[in-house]
Coordinates of C-alpha atoms in Angstrom, one line a residue:
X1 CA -38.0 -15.1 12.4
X2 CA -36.2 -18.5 12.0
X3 CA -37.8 -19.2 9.1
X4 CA -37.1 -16.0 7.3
X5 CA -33.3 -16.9 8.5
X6 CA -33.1 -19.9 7.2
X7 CA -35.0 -19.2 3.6
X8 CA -32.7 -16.4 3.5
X9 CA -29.3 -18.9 4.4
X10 CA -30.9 -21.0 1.8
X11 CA -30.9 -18.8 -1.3
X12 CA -27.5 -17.5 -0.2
X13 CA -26.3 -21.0 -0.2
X14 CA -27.4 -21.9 -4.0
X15 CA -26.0 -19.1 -5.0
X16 CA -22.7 -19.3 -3.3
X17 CA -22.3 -23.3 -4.2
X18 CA -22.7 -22.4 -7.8
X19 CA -19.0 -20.0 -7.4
X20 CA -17.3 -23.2 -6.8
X21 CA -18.2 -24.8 -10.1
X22 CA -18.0 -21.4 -11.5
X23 CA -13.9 -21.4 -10.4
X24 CA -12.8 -25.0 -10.6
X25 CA -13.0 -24.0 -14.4
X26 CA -11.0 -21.6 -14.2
X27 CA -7.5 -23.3 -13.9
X28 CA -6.8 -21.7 -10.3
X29 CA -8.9 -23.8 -7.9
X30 CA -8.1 -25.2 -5.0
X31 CA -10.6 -26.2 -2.0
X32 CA -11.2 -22.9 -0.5
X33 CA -12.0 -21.6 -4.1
X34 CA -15.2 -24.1 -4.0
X35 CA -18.7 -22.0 -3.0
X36 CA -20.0 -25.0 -0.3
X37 CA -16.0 -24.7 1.8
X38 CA -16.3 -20.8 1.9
X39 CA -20.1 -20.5 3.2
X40 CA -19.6 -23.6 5.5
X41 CA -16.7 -22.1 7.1
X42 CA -18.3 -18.1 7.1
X43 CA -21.6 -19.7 8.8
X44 CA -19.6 -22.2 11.1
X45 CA -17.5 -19.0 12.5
X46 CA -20.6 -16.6 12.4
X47 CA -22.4 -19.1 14.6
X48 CA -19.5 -20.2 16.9
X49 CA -18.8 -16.0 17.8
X50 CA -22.7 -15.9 18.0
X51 CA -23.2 -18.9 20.5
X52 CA -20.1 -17.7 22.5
X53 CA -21.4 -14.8 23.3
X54 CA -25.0 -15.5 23.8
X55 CA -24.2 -18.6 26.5
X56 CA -21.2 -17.1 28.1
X57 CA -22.9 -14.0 29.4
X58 CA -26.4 -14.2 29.3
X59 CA -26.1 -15.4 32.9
X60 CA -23.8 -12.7 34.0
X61 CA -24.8 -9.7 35.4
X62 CA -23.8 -6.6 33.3
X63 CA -21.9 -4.0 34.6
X64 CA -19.9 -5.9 37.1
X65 CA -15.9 -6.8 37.0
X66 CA -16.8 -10.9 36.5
X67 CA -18.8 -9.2 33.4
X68 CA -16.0 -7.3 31.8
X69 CA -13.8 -10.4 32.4
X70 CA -15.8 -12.5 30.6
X71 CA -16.8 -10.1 28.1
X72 CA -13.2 -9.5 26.9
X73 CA -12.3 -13.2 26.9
X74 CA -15.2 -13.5 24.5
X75 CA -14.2 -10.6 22.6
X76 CA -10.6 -12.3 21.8
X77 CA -11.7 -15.4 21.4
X78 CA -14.2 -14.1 18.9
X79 CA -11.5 -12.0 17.2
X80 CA -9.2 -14.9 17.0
X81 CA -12.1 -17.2 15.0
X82 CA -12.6 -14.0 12.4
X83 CA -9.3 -13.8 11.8
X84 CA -8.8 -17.5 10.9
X85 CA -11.5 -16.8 8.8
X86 CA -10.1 -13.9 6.6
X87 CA -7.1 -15.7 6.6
X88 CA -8.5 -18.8 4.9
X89 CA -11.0 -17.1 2.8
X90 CA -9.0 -14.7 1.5
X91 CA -9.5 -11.4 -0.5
X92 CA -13.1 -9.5 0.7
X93 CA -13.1 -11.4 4.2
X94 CA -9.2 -9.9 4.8
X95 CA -10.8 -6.4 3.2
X96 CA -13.9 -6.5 5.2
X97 CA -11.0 -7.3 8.6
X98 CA -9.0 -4.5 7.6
X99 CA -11.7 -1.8 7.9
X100 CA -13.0 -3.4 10.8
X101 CA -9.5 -3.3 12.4
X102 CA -9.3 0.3 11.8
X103 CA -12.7 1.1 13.9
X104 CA -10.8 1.9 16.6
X105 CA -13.3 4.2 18.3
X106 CA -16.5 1.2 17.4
X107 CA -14.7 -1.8 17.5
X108 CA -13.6 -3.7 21.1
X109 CA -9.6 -3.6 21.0
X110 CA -9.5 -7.4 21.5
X111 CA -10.7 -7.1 17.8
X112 CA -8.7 -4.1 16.3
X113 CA -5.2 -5.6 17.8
X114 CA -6.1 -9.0 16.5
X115 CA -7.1 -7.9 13.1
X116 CA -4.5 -5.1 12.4
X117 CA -2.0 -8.1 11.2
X118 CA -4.2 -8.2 8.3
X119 CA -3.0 -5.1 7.0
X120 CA 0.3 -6.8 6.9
X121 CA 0.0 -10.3 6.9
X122 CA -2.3 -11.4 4.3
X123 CA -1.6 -14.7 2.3
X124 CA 0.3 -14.6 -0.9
X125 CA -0.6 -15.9 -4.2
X126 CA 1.3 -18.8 -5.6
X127 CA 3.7 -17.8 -8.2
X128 CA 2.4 -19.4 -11.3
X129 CA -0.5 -17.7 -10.6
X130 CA 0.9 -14.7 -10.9
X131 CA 2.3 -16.0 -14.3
X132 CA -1.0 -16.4 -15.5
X133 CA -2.7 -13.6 -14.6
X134 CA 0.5 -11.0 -16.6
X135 CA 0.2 -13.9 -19.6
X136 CA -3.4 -13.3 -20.2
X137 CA -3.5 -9.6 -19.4
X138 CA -0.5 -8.2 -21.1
X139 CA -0.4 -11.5 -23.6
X140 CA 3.2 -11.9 -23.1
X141 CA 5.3 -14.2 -20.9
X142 CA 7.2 -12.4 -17.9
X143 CA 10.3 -12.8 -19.3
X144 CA 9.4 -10.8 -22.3
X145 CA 8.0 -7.8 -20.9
X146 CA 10.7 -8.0 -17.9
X147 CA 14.7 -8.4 -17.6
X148 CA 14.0 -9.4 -14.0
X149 CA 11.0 -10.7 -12.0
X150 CA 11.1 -11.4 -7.5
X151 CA 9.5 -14.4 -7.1
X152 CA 8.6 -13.3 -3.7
X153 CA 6.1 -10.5 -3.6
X154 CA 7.2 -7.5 -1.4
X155 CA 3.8 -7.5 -0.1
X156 CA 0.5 -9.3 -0.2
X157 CA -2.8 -6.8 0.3
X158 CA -6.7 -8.1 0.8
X159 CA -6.8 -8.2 -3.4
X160 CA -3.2 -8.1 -4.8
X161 CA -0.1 -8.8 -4.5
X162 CA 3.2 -6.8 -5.8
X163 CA 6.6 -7.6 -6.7
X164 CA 9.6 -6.4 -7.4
X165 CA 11.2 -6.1 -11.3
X166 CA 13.4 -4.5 -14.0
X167 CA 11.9 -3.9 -17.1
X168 CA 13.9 -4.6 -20.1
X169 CA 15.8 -1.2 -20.4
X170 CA 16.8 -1.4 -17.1
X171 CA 13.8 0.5 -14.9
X172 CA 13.0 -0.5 -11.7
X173 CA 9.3 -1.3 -11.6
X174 CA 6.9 -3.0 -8.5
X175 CA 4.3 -4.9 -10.3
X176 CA 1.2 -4.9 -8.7
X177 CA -1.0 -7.8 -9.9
X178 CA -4.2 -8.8 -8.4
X179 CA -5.1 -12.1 -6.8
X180 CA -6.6 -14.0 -9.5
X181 CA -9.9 -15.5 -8.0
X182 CA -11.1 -12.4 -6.2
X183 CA -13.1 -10.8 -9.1
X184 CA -15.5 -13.9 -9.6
X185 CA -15.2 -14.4 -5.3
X186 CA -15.9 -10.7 -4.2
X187 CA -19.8 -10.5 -4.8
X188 CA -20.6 -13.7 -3.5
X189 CA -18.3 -13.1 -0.3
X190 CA -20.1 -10.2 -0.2
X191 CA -23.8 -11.5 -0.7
X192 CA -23.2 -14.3 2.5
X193 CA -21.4 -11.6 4.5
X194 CA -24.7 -9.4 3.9
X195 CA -26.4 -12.5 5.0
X196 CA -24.9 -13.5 7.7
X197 CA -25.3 -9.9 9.3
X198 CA -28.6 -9.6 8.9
X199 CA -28.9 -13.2 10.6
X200 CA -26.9 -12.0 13.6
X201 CA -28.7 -8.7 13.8
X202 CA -32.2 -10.8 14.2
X203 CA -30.3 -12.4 17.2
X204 CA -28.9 -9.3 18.4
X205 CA -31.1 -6.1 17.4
X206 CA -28.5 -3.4 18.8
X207 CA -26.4 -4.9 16.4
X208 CA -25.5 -2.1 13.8
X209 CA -22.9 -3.1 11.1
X210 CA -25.1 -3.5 7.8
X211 CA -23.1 0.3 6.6
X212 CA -19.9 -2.0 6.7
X213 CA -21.6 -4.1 3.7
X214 CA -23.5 -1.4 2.1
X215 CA -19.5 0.5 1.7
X216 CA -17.4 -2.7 0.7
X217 CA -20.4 -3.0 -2.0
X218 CA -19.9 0.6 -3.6
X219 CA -16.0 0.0 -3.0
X220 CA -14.7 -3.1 -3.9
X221 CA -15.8 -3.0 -7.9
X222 CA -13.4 0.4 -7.8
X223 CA -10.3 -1.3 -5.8
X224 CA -10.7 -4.2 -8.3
X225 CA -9.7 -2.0 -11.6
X226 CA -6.3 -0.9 -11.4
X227 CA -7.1 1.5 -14.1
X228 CA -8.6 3.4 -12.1
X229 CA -6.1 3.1 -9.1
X230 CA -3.4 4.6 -12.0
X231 CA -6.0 7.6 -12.5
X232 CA -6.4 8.1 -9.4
X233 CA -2.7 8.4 -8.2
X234 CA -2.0 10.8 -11.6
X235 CA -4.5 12.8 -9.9
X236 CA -3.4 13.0 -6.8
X237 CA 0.1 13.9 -8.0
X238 CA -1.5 16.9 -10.0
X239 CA -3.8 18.8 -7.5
X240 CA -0.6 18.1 -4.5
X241 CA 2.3 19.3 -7.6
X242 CA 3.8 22.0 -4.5
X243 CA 4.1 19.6 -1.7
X244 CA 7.6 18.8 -2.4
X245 CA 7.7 16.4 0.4
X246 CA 5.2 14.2 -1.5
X247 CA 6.2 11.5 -4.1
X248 CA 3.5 9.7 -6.3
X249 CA 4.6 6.5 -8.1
X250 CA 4.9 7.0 -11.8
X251 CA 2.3 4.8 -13.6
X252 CA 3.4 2.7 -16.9
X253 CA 0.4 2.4 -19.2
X254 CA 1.1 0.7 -21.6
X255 CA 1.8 -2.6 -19.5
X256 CA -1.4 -1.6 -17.1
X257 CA -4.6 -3.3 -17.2
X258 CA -7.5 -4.0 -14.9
X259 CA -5.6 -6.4 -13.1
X260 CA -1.8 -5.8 -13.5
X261 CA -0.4 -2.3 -12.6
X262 CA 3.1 -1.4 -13.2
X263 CA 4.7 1.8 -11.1
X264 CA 7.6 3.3 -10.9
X265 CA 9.6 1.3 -7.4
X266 CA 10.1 3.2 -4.8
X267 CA 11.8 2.2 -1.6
X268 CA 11.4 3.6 2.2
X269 CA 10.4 2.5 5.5
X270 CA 6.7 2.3 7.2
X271 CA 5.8 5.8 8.0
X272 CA 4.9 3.5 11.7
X273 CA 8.6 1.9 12.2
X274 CA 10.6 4.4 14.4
X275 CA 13.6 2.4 14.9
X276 CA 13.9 2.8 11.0
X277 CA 13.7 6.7 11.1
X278 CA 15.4 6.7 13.6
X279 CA 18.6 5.0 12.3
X280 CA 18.3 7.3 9.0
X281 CA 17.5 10.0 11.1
X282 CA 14.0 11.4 9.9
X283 CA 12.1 13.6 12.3
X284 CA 8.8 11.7 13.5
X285 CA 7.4 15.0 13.8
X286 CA 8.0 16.4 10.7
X287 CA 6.7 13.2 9.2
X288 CA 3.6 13.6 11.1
X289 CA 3.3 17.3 10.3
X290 CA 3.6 16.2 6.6
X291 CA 1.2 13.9 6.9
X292 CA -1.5 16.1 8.3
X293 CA -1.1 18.9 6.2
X294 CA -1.2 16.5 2.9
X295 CA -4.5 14.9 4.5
X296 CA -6.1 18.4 4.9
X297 CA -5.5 19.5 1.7
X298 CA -7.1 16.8 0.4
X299 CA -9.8 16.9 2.9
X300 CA -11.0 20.3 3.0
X301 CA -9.6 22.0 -0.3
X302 CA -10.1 19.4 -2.7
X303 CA -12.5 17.2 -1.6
X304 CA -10.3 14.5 -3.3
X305 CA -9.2 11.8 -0.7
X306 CA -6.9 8.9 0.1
X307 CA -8.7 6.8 1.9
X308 CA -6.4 3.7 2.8
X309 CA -3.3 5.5 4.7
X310 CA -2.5 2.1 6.6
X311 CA 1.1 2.0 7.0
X312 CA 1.8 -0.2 4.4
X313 CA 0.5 2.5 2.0
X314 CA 2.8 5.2 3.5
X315 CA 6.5 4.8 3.1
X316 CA 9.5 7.4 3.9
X317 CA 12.4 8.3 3.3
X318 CA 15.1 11.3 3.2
X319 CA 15.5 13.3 1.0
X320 CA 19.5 12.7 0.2
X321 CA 19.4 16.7 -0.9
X322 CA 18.3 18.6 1.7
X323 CA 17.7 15.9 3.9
X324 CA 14.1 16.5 4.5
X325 CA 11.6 13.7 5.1
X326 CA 9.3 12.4 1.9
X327 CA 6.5 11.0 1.9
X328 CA 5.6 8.4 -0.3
X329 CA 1.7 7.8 -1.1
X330 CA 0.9 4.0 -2.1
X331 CA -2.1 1.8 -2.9
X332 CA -4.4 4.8 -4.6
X333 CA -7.5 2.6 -5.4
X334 CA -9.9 3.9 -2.2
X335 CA -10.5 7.4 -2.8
X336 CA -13.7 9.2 -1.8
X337 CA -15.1 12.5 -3.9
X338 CA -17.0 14.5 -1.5
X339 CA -19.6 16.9 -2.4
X340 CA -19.2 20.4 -2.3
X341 CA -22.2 20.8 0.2
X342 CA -20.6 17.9 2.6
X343 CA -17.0 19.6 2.4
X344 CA -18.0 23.0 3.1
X345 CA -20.4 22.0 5.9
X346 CA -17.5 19.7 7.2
X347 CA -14.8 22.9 6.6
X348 CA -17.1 24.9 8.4
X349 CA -17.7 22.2 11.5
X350 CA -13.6 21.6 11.9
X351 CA -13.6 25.6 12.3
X352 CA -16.3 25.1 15.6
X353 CA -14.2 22.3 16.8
X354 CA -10.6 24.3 16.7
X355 CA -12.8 27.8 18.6
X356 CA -14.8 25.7 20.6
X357 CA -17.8 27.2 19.3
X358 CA -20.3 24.9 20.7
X359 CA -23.5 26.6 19.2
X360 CA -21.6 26.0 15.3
X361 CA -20.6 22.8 16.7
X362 CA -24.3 21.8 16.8
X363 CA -25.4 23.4 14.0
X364 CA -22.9 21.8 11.6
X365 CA -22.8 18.3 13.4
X366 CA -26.5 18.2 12.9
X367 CA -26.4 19.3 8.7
X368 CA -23.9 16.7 8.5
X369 CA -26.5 14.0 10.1
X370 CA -25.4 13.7 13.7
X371 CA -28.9 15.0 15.1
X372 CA -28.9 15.1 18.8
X373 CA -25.7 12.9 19.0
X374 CA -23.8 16.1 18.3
X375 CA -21.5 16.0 21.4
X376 CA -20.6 12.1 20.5
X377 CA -20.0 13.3 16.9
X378 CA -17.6 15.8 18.1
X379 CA -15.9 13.3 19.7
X380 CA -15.5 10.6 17.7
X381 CA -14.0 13.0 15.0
X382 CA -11.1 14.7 17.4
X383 CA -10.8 11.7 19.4
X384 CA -11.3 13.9 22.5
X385 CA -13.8 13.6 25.4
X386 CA -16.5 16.1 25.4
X387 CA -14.7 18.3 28.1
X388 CA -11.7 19.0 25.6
X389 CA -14.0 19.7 23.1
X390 CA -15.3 22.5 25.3
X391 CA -12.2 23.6 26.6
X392 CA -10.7 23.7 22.9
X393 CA -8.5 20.8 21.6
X394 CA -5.5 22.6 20.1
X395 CA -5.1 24.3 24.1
X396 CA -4.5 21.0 25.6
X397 CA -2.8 17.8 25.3
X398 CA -4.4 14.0 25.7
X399 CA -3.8 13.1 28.5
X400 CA -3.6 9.0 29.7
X401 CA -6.7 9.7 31.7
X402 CA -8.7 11.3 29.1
X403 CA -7.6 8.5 26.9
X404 CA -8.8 5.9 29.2
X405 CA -12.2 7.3 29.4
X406 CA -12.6 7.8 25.7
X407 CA -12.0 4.2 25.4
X408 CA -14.7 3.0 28.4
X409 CA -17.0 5.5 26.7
X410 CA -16.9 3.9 23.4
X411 CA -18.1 0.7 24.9
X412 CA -20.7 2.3 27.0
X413 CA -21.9 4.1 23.8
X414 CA -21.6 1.7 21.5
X415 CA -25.0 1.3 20.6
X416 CA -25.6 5.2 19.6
X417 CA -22.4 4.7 17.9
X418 CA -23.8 2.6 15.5
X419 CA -26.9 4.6 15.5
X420 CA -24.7 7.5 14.6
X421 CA -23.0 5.6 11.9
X422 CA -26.0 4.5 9.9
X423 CA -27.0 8.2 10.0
X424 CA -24.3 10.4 8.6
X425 CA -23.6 10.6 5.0
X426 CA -22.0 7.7 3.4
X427 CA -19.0 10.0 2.7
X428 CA -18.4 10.3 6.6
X429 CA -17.2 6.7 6.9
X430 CA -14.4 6.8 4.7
X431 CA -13.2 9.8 6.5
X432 CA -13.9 8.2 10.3
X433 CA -12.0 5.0 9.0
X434 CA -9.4 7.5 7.4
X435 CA -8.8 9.6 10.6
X436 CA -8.3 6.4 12.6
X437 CA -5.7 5.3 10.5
X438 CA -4.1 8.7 10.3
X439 CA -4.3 8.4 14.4
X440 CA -2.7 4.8 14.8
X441 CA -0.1 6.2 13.0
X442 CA 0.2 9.0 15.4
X443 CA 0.2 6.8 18.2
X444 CA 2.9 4.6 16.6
X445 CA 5.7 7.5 16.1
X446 CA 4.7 9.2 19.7
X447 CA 3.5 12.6 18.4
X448 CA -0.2 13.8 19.1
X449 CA -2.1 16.8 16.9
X450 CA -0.3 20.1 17.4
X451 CA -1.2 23.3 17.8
X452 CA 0.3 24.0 14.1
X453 CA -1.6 21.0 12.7
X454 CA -4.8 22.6 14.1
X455 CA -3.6 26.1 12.3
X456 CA -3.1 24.2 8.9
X457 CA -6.2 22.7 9.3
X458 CA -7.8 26.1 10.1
X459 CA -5.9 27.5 7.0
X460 CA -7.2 25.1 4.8
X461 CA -11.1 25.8 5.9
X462 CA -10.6 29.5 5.5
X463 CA -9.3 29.0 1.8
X464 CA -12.1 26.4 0.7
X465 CA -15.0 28.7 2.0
X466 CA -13.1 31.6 0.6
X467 CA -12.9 30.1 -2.4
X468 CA -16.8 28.9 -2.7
X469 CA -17.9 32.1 -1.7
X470 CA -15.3 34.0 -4.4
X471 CA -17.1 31.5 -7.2
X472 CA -20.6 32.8 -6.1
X473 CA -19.7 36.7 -6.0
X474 CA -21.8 38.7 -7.9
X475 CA -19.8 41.9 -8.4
X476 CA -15.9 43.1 -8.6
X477 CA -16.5 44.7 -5.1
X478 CA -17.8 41.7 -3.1
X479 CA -15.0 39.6 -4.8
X480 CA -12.7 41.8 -3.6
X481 CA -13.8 41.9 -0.2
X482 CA -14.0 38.6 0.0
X483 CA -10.4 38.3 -0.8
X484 CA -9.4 40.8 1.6
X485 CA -11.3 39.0 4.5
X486 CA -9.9 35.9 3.5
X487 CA -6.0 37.5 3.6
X488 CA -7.4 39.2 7.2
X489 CA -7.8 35.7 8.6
X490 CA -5.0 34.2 7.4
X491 CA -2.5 36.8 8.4
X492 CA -4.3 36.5 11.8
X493 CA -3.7 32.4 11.8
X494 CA -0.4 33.7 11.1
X495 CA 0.7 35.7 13.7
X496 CA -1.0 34.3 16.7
X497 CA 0.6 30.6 15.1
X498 CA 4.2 32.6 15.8
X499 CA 3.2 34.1 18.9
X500 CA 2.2 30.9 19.9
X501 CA 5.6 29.6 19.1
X502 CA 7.4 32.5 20.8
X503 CA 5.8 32.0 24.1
X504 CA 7.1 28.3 23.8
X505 CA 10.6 29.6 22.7
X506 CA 10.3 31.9 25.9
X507 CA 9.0 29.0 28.5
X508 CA 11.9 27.1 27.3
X509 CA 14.5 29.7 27.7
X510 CA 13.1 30.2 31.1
X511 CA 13.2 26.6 32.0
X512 CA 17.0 26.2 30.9
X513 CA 18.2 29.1 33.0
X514 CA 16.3 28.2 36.1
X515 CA 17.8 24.4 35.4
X516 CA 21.0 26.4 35.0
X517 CA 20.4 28.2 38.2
X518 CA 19.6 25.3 40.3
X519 CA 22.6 23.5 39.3
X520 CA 25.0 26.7 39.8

């Protein structure tokens, strides 16, 4: 086994050496650029966190309250190191944190607190690199193509950077431009990540995170053409046209590239900062209820999805006409195309969860790869202990307890986690990562999935099956019946959603005269 290590670490090593030489001719180097600093720093940290762990509780008995002690003291330490790592490796290291800061229901929290500055925080690119990268893509100098350029980017992402401009007939523009040594850096960051994993998986067989690498591999090449991040967002704009709470940055082609994309500016807060909507006076739960109804429409009607809703992606504002929130959609070059097969299963699994149907529940959950981890799937996608599941999530709220044993559970289960994980469909990562963002931003503004969210939701799986099965009729008559079954359990959703709301209209009328009562 050491010796396979250590042939492997070899190889990986040539090969990573040789990007240093490969970028100190490129005109942007500076020591971290150089292949020998950045796999001497990722095996340094990788064997530091290893060794930490291995001699801090190997003499500890698991299970106890010395154990947990130690065990979290570890964990933070351990988060603290790959942090420092990201941070001075830049680009797929801080890409690689982000996801792994988003694993809220995998991932120890002395990791996902420590790493969420990342999707904030990351380092900037110096100026006159920026220069050089919009001089040799768009073969002008800035102030040819621009009347005004910030000098201080708004914000600096994993693998770009964006500022702030005016074009020459007075537009406002952001300017997104890419860091300029992440396209020659990203595979080999990614060949000594894939490395390094398998090293510490040798050490530690229940150590499941290879997926991680297999995604960032089919990813990253997409993220790093902006092209396709402009196509992307023109999409999006055209199959969401009637969400008028929705606004999709214009794209400018004809000074886009691969590496510089120039939008349309848009300005709002971070659909996480409260204080902000609260001094402009945007309803956190409309925002939320925006939010989820945009995310199932994506989900389970078009099987087109946004798949990095971090709060820096996800601005809003009000609307200075009606005063309604908006919703503005950022950063569109992580999208995930789900089959028809995997929506529709995954339509017709949401409509188990929402009836507590536990029989569809299994049946679906299994298709869709969980096997006999069905009840751990269920839970893992509604963030909801297997009780609630049961019981039927839209009935009842989270409470702190149930939130406290979701969280000891996820540690107790982590290794069928992973197990689960390098299971399902490829497609079902994106979407776990996705509905943990979706939830942090939940947990942020204070509001919790509603009963109408779950009636959207349910709204949205009715149409997409309706639909599928109206493209495979075979006669007038079943096309028509289909349509009239699907209009039967809509207008059903409909009416017990209002009756639903009625009893709460009534429980609160009945509260404020027995309040008035009492005070009488």
């Amino acid at each position: 086994m050491v010796r396979g290590i250590i042939r492997i670490a070899s190889l990986a090593s040539v090969s990573l050496s040789s990007s240093g030489f490969f970028l100190y001719g490129t005109g942007y180097w500076d020591p971290s650029d150089f292949g020998v600093v950045r796999i001497g720093r990722a095996v340094l940290t990788t064997a530091a966190i290893t060794w930490d762990y291995f001699t801090k509780l190997r003499h500890v008995e698991a299970g106890t309250e010395e154990y947990e002690n130690i065990k979290s003291q570890v964990h933070l330490r351990s988060a603290h190191r790959l942090l420092d790592l990201c941070c001075f490796n830049r680009g797929t290291f801080i890409k690689v944190g982000q996801h792994l800061a988003a694993l809220e229901y995998l991932v120890p929290p002395e990791y996902t607190k420590t790493l969420s500055v990342l999707h904030s925080q990351a380092p900037c690119t110096p100026f006159t690199d920026v220069v050089q990268v919009i001089r040799e893509d768009l073969g002008k100098e800035i102030s040819e193509v621009f009347e005004e350029f910030e000098k201080t980017p708004l914000g600096a992402a994993s693998l770009a950077q964006v500022h702030r401009a005016v074009l020459q007939d007075g537009r406002k523009v952001a300017v997104k431009v890419q860091h300029p040594k992440v396209q020659a850096q990203s595979s080999r960051d990614i060949l000594i990540m894939e490395v390094l994993l398998h090293v510490v998986k040798k050490i530690f067989p229940q150590f499941e995170f290879m997926w991680l690498i297999e995604e960032a591999k089919k990813n990253l090449p997409l993220e790093l053409d902006f092209q396709n991040e402009g196509r992307n967002a023109e999409k999006m704009s055209s199959i969401v046209s009637s969400f008028s709470f929705l606004r999709i940055p214009r794209i400018y082609w004809e000074l886009s590239t691969k590496r510089v994309l120039v939008m349309e500016y848009m300005e709002g807060g971070q659909v996480n900062d409260r204080e902000y909507m609260k001094r402009n006076q945007i309803d956190v739960n409309k925002v939320s209820h925006a939010l989820g109804k945009l995310y199932s429409e994506m989900i389970f009607v078009h099987g087109f999805v946004h798949c990095d809703p971090h709060p820096g992606n996800v601005l809003v504002r009000q609307n200075p006409e009606n005063c309604a929130p908006e919703i503005i959609l950022l950063d569109h070059g992580l999208y995930q195309v789900l089959t028809e097969s995997f929506r529709l299963d995954y339509c017709s699994l949401w409509q188990a969860l929402i009836a507590a149907d536990k029989e569809r529940i299994r049946i679906y959950s299994q298709r869709l790869g969980a096997g006999e981890l069905y009840p751990l799937f269920a839970c893992m996608l509604t963030a909801r202990s297997w009780e609630s599941v049961n019981r039927g999530i839209y009935e009842n709220t989270v409470s702190k307890e149930e939130i406290h044993e979701i969280r000891s559970n996820a540690a107790t289960y982590l290794p069928e986690i992973s197990q689960l994980l390098a299971s399902v469909p490829r497609q079902m990562l994106l979407l776990l990562k996705t509905n943990d963002l979706l939830r942090g931003i939940e947990t942020s503004l204070g509001t919790h999935s509603s009963s109408s969210a779950f009636f959207y939701m349910s709204r949205c799986c009715v149409r997409a099956l309706a639909r599928n099965r109206k493209e495979k009729a075979d006669s007038l008559w079943s096309y028509i019946h289909i349509s009239l079954s699907e209009t039967f359990c809509l207008g059903q959703l409909q009416m017990y959603e209002i009756a639903l709301r009625l009893q709460s209209c009534i429980g609160r009328l009945i509260n404020h005269v027995l309040l008035w009562l009492y005070l009488q």
